[in-house]
Every structure is written in C-alpha cells, then in structure tokens.
C-alpha cells in the first residue's frame, strides 16, 4: 500500500516537472517578459529583506556582514528598553489612529452626500475639486500649511488676529502638530478615498430602494438600512488595508513638518530610524535596521490578523 | 434616476437641503486653501504682509513670478524633475506591462507563485537602512538613475493592469491570434496594450504624480545640488527658508523679506502646475482605473 502511494507520488512529481518544461518550451516568451520585473523585485525588494539581517549583528560596512560580530537580539532588546521606545510608539500610533479615525468616516460621508446630489453638474464640480489635492506632493502640502498658518502673512492668523487680537504659531507648537498633520491629510485624501465608496454606492441594487420607498422609508432611513449596509464589505476592506500602515507611518510628512520645538510629538519610528541611521554624523546601521524589522513584522502580523477577523465576520478579505 | 422623481416627503426635503449645504461646504473647504495661495501669489507683497489678502488678489502684480524667473535653482529643479518624471514613467510603464501581461495569462504555469512573490512585497519590506546600503553598493548615489530604477515597479499598479488584461480581453482573442501564428510579444504589443489604453492612461498618471512628487529618495541619495528635483528645492526654499539669493535684486532688507514671502506663494503654484495641467486630461479615467484595482486580483 505504502509502496504504491510512493510510486504514485513520484509519477505525479515527474509529470509536474515535465509539465513545467513543456510550459517553458511553449510559453518561453512569457518567461522572457517576466524576467526583467522579476529581477527588479528580487534586487530592490527581496535583497533588502535579506540585508535586514544586519539587525542581528554589529554591522561595520568595511568588514561586511560576515566579518561583523553576531549579537543576536541585542539591538531589539536595547530598543525596547530604551527611553525612546515608549515615546516613539505613542507618537506613531497616535498619528495613525487619529488619521484612521477620520479617514474612514469622512470619505463615506462625502460619498453618500455626492450620491444623493440631484444636480449632476454640481456633483461633478464637487467631485473634481475633492480629487485634486491628492496629486499635490507632500512637500507642497506642508508648504501650503506653512503659508496659510504662518504668523507673518498667513490668512488664518490674519483672521484670528482681527477677531481675537493675537496670533498663534500653529506650525511650531507641539500641541497643534497632530491636528495639522491629520486634518491636512483628510483635506488631501478625502476625495480620493471616497471614489471606492461612490462606485460601491452606484452598485447598490435599485430594487432595494424602490421596495423601501413603497414601504415609506425616507432617504435618512434608506441610507442607514440599505446604503451603509450594502457598502459594508468595501468599508471592511478599507479598514484592513489601513491597518497595515498603523505602525509604519510614512517618513515624508512628519519629517517635513518637524522642527526643534515640536519634536516631542513629531518624532515617529520612521524619522527616528533615519536620524540615528544615516541622518546623524556617525552612521549606525544595525540599531535602526532592527527597529525597521520590528515595524515590518508587526505590520505584517496586523494585516494577517485583521484580514482573518474580517474574513470570519463578513466574508470579505484581501486573500 | 426614477427614485428622485417620486413625491418628496418633508424628511426628504430637509435631507436634500442639508445635503446641498454640506456639499457646498465641502467644496469651499477644498478650494479655499488653493484659492488663497493663488490669490496671494498675484498680490503685491505689501498687501500680503499687511494681511489684506483673504480671498481675491489685492494690487495685482507678477512680482512673485518674476522673482522665480530669475532664480536658477528653481529652473534646475524643474528641469531635473521633468527628466525624472518622463524617464521614470517610461520605465515604470514598460516594467509594469511586462509583469502584468504574463501574470494575466491563465496558461502561465508559475503565475500564482510569481504573483505571490510580487504581492508579498506590499506587506513586508526590508526597511530603510538595507535599501540605503543596497543603493550605495550599486553605485547609484548622486546618479540620475537613482530616481528611476529603484522605483521601477509599483506592485499595486501592476495588479490594476493585470486585472484589466484578465477581465477585459477575451481568451478567444488570444486563441484566434495564436492560430494565425501570432506570438506572445506581438500579441502584447499589437493587441493587448492597445486594448488596455484606458487603464494604462490611469496607471501612467499614478506613476507620473508619484515621480513628480518624490521627495525622500532624492533627499537621501542625491547630494549634488545640480541633480535635485523641484521637491527638494522647494523644501530648501519654503521650509528651511534659504531664500537669501534673490534678495540682491531688492532694494532694502524689509523689501527683500517681503519679496521672499511672496515668492513662496508663487513657487507653490509653479511647482504644482505640471500635475494640475495634466489632471483634466486624465480625470475622466480615474474612477474606471481605481475600480479595476479594487477587484480582487
């Protein structure tokens, strides 16, 4: 019995091998096409993952990884025990959760509003003007914040000055940093993020609405019971996707908005990695690499977990 | 929509009024920051500093734009960004199509494995330092190529194109082409790519805006000022505040300071202009493109 199974397994294996070979022969051009992208992915995405092993040693560039001393989890433990650990995690999570809290409901609200606008021309105008900021760079967004909120020529302070007689330096005070960061993000991406919901709303079965109208349901109730209920899968996909970035908040915006006075709240994991790694005078590679690796692993776990939860709750998932 | 033509209840009427007000409010909030920057950039520096500009330009001048015109670093930046954007987008599109097409073919035996290999990079990365060291080892420091090669492919965009190939180009088309002796390269160039024009336009726009807007890699890898793209120049002038170079043309110190302030507004407009100019031409494809991407690959 066992012998038979083994024999069977080898013939299947053989068949699969010859299958690959005949496939290469038949589809060799497809293999040629994928070659360049594959090399790109291996070199620029997978090699750095392999390179992340410097997190486990005291890497000295002149000696290479092999010549550097292997220290195991030293850098990871040092980071967790360092005074910065708590502050960095807190700053990073506050920014991302604050963003997430707003970046889920606002696009839905906008999409619903647009969906129920009767004047199609007006709808188009609103839509187009909400997409536009998405194409502005982070540098431009931060620059615009500086221009609008500065104390010399900024319009917000001019108006504030006319009303209260004082000016507030929004861009350098710690207590405003998070609000400036998050709300400018909402301004930039609310339109863009609403596109998916707009399309999902357009796909809602009109018969549901007709039946509800006959039953005497007004727009408020139809929005709640039909529209929101129907776009729930889209909402959960969006939540899963944003869960991934909850700890890996991007470098650019925080870095560009940083100044010496708001550093206590604007220093996040990615900017800290840069600063101690390559931004400072002495290059120090292993320690920031360990921080980055930890971030990556946590991100990956978060994506898997939210995906799983969403799968069991609503049968929608990324994979 | 027939639904809207039915008799309205009071609740619905209240809803419509509130909804139009809300949308109007959103429109104002979206446009005001842009309007105020544009208006300020055309105002006189005196009016600007006196806080007189709050909606429309006051004492219209082109002084801000004239100042930019004489600022060499800005032109170098625009020129560099233009090269990085055109070159980068061309490479992006080639690599994206080359990856997307084979992965869309159901008879490509290893496609599931390869697709996973690509997708995994969206969820896990080696981090800043190993990438930095790799770029260094490859000798890409202070080379224009660093703005093009390390970002040659965005996996998400590739999935969008792949999904489009898969769902919008029928298998029968391929079969009949193959019967006529058409090989895969010919099929890709002559049939698949032309048929995928709408999605390729969207993806090209995504890549273009990403390339034009890149800041971090330029900041990390390009030390030579002559290679800096406009985003790095912008940061230097607007956020670090190194504008002394133009002050020579102004008469007094306070004058110079006012001109510097005005220049910042004009500069934001000039630097975002390329994206804003392209925008109207591609916007009609947006929704289409983003929807294709939303379909699970």
CSV table of N, CA and C in Angstrom, one decimal, chain B residues 152-210:
chain,number,residue,atom,x,y,z
B,152,UNK,N,11.1,51.3,-10.1
B,152,UNK,CA,10.7,50.9,-11.5
B,152,UNK,C,9.3,50.3,-11.5
B,153,UNK,N,8.9,49.7,-10.4
B,153,UNK,CA,7.6,49.0,-10.4
B,153,UNK,C,6.8,49.2,-9.1
B,154,UNK,N,5.6,49.6,-9.3
B,154,UNK,CA,4.7,49.6,-8.1
B,154,UNK,C,3.7,48.4,-8.2
B,155,UNK,N,3.8,47.5,-7.3
B,155,UNK,CA,3.0,46.3,-7.4
B,155,UNK,C,1.5,46.5,-7.5
B,156,UNK,N,1.1,47.5,-6.8
B,156,UNK,CA,-0.4,47.8,-6.8
B,156,UNK,C,-0.8,48.2,-8.2
B,157,UNK,N,0.0,49.1,-8.8
B,157,UNK,CA,-0.4,49.5,-10.2
B,157,UNK,C,-0.3,48.3,-11.2
B,158,UNK,N,0.7,47.4,-10.9
B,158,UNK,CA,0.8,46.2,-11.8
B,158,UNK,C,-0.4,45.3,-11.6
B,159,UNK,N,-1.0,45.2,-10.4
B,159,UNK,CA,-2.2,44.4,-10.2
B,159,UNK,C,-3.4,45.0,-10.9
B,160,UNK,N,-3.4,46.3,-10.9
B,160,UNK,CA,-4.5,47.0,-11.7
B,160,UNK,C,-4.5,46.6,-13.1
B,161,UNK,N,-3.3,46.7,-13.7
B,161,UNK,CA,-3.2,46.4,-15.2
B,161,UNK,C,-3.4,45.0,-15.4
B,162,UNK,N,-2.9,44.1,-14.6
B,162,UNK,CA,-3.1,42.7,-14.7
B,162,UNK,C,-4.6,42.3,-14.7
B,163,UNK,N,-5.3,42.9,-13.7
B,163,UNK,CA,-6.7,42.6,-13.6
B,163,UNK,C,-7.5,43.1,-14.9
B,164,UNK,N,-7.0,44.2,-15.4
B,164,UNK,CA,-7.7,44.7,-16.6
B,164,UNK,C,-7.5,43.7,-17.8
B,165,UNK,N,-6.2,43.3,-18.0
B,165,UNK,CA,-5.9,42.3,-19.0
B,165,UNK,C,-6.8,41.1,-18.9
B,166,UNK,N,-6.9,40.7,-17.6
B,166,UNK,CA,-7.6,39.4,-17.3
B,166,UNK,C,-9.1,39.5,-17.6
B,167,UNK,N,-9.7,40.6,-17.2
B,167,UNK,CA,-11.2,40.7,-17.3
B,167,UNK,C,-11.7,41.4,-18.6
B,168,UNK,N,-10.8,42.2,-19.2
B,168,UNK,CA,-11.4,42.9,-20.4
B,168,UNK,C,-10.9,42.4,-21.7
B,169,UNK,N,-10.0,41.5,-21.8
B,169,UNK,CA,-9.5,41.0,-23.0
B,169,UNK,C,-9.8,39.5,-23.1
B,170,UNK,N,-10.6,39.1,-24.0
B,170,UNK,CA,-11.2,37.8,-24.0
B,170,UNK,C,-10.1,36.7,-24.4
B,171,UNK,N,-10.3,35.5,-23.9
B,171,UNK,CA,-9.4,34.5,-24.2
B,171,UNK,C,-9.5,34.0,-25.6
B,172,UNK,N,-10.6,34.2,-26.2
B,172,UNK,CA,-10.8,33.8,-27.6
B,172,UNK,C,-9.9,34.6,-28.5
B,173,UNK,N,-9.8,35.8,-28.2
B,173,UNK,CA,-9.0,36.7,-29.0
B,173,UNK,C,-7.5,36.2,-29.1
B,174,UNK,N,-7.0,35.7,-27.9
B,174,UNK,CA,-5.7,35.2,-27.9
B,174,UNK,C,-5.6,33.9,-28.7
B,175,UNK,N,-6.6,33.0,-28.5
B,175,UNK,CA,-6.6,31.8,-29.3
B,175,UNK,C,-6.6,32.0,-30.8
B,176,UNK,N,-7.5,32.9,-31.2
B,176,UNK,CA,-7.5,33.1,-32.7
B,176,UNK,C,-6.2,33.7,-33.2
B,177,UNK,N,-5.7,34.6,-32.4
B,177,UNK,CA,-4.4,35.2,-32.8
B,177,UNK,C,-3.3,34.2,-32.9
B,178,UNK,N,-3.3,33.2,-31.9
B,178,UNK,CA,-2.3,32.2,-31.9
B,178,UNK,C,-2.5,31.3,-33.1
B,179,UNK,N,-3.7,31.0,-33.5
B,179,UNK,CA,-4.0,30.2,-34.7
B,179,UNK,C,-3.4,30.9,-35.9
B,180,UNK,N,-3.4,32.2,-35.9
B,180,UNK,CA,-2.9,33.0,-37.0
B,180,UNK,C,-1.4,33.1,-37.0
B,181,UNK,N,-0.8,32.4,-36.0
B,181,UNK,CA,0.7,32.4,-35.9
B,181,UNK,C,1.2,33.7,-35.1
B,182,UNK,N,0.4,34.3,-34.3
B,182,UNK,CA,0.9,35.5,-33.6
B,182,UNK,C,1.6,35.0,-32.3
B,183,UNK,N,2.8,35.5,-32.1
B,183,UNK,CA,3.5,35.0,-30.9
B,183,UNK,C,3.1,36.0,-29.7
B,184,UNK,N,3.6,35.7,-28.5
B,184,UNK,CA,3.2,36.4,-27.4
B,184,UNK,C,3.6,37.9,-27.4
B,185,UNK,N,4.8,38.2,-27.8
B,185,UNK,CA,5.3,39.6,-27.9
B,185,UNK,C,4.5,40.4,-28.8
B,186,UNK,N,4.2,39.8,-30.0
B,186,UNK,CA,3.4,40.5,-31.0
B,186,UNK,C,2.0,40.8,-30.4
B,187,UNK,N,1.5,39.7,-29.8
B,187,UNK,CA,0.1,39.9,-29.2
B,187,UNK,C,0.1,41.0,-28.2
B,188,UNK,N,1.1,41.0,-27.3
B,188,UNK,CA,1.1,42.0,-26.3
B,188,UNK,C,1.2,43.4,-26.9
B,189,UNK,N,2.1,43.6,-27.9
B,189,UNK,CA,2.3,44.9,-28.4
B,189,UNK,C,1.1,45.4,-29.3
B,190,UNK,N,0.6,44.4,-30.2
B,190,UNK,CA,-0.3,44.8,-31.2
B,190,UNK,C,-1.8,44.7,-30.7
B,191,UNK,N,-2.0,43.9,-29.7
B,191,UNK,CA,-3.4,43.7,-29.3
B,191,UNK,C,-3.7,44.0,-27.9
B,192,UNK,N,-2.9,43.4,-27.0
B,192,UNK,CA,-3.3,43.6,-25.5
B,192,UNK,C,-3.0,45.1,-25.1
B,193,UNK,N,-1.9,45.7,-25.4
B,193,UNK,CA,-1.6,47.0,-25.0
B,193,UNK,C,-2.6,48.1,-25.6
B,194,UNK,N,-2.8,48.0,-26.9
B,194,UNK,CA,-3.8,49.0,-27.4
B,194,UNK,C,-5.2,48.8,-26.8
B,195,UNK,N,-5.6,47.6,-26.5
B,195,UNK,CA,-6.9,47.4,-25.9
B,195,UNK,C,-6.9,47.9,-24.4
B,196,UNK,N,-5.8,48.0,-23.8
B,196,UNK,CA,-5.8,48.4,-22.4
B,196,UNK,C,-5.5,49.9,-22.2
B,197,UNK,N,-5.6,50.6,-23.3
B,197,UNK,CA,-5.2,52.0,-23.2
B,197,UNK,C,-5.9,52.8,-22.0
B,198,UNK,N,-7.2,52.6,-21.8
B,198,UNK,CA,-7.7,53.4,-20.7
B,198,UNK,C,-7.0,53.2,-19.3
B,199,UNK,N,-6.8,51.9,-19.0
B,199,UNK,CA,-6.2,51.6,-17.7
B,199,UNK,C,-4.7,52.0,-17.7
B,200,UNK,N,-4.1,51.9,-18.9
B,200,UNK,CA,-2.7,52.4,-18.9
B,200,UNK,C,-2.6,53.9,-18.7
B,201,UNK,N,-3.5,54.6,-19.2
B,201,UNK,CA,-3.5,56.1,-19.0
B,201,UNK,C,-3.6,56.4,-17.5
B,202,UNK,N,-4.5,55.7,-16.8
B,202,UNK,CA,-4.7,55.9,-15.4
B,202,UNK,C,-3.4,55.6,-14.6
B,203,UNK,N,-2.8,54.4,-14.9
B,203,UNK,CA,-1.6,54.0,-14.2
B,203,UNK,C,-0.5,54.9,-14.6
B,204,UNK,N,-0.4,55.4,-15.8
B,204,UNK,CA,0.7,56.3,-16.2
B,204,UNK,C,0.5,57.6,-15.3
B,205,UNK,N,-0.7,58.0,-15.1
B,205,UNK,CA,-0.9,59.2,-14.3
B,205,UNK,C,-0.5,59.0,-12.9
B,206,UNK,N,-0.8,57.8,-12.3
B,206,UNK,CA,-0.4,57.5,-10.9
B,206,UNK,C,1.2,57.6,-10.8
B,207,UNK,N,1.8,56.9,-11.8
B,207,UNK,CA,3.3,56.9,-11.8
B,207,UNK,C,3.8,58.3,-12.0
B,208,UNK,N,3.2,59.1,-12.9
B,208,UNK,CA,3.7,60.4,-13.1
B,208,UNK,C,3.6,61.2,-11.9
B,209,UNK,N,2.5,61.2,-11.2
B,209,UNK,CA,2.4,62.0,-10.0
B,209,UNK,C,3.3,61.5,-8.9
B,210,UNK,N,3.5,60.2,-8.8
B,210,UNK,CA,4.5,59.7,-7.8
B,210,UNK,C,5.9,60.2,-8.2
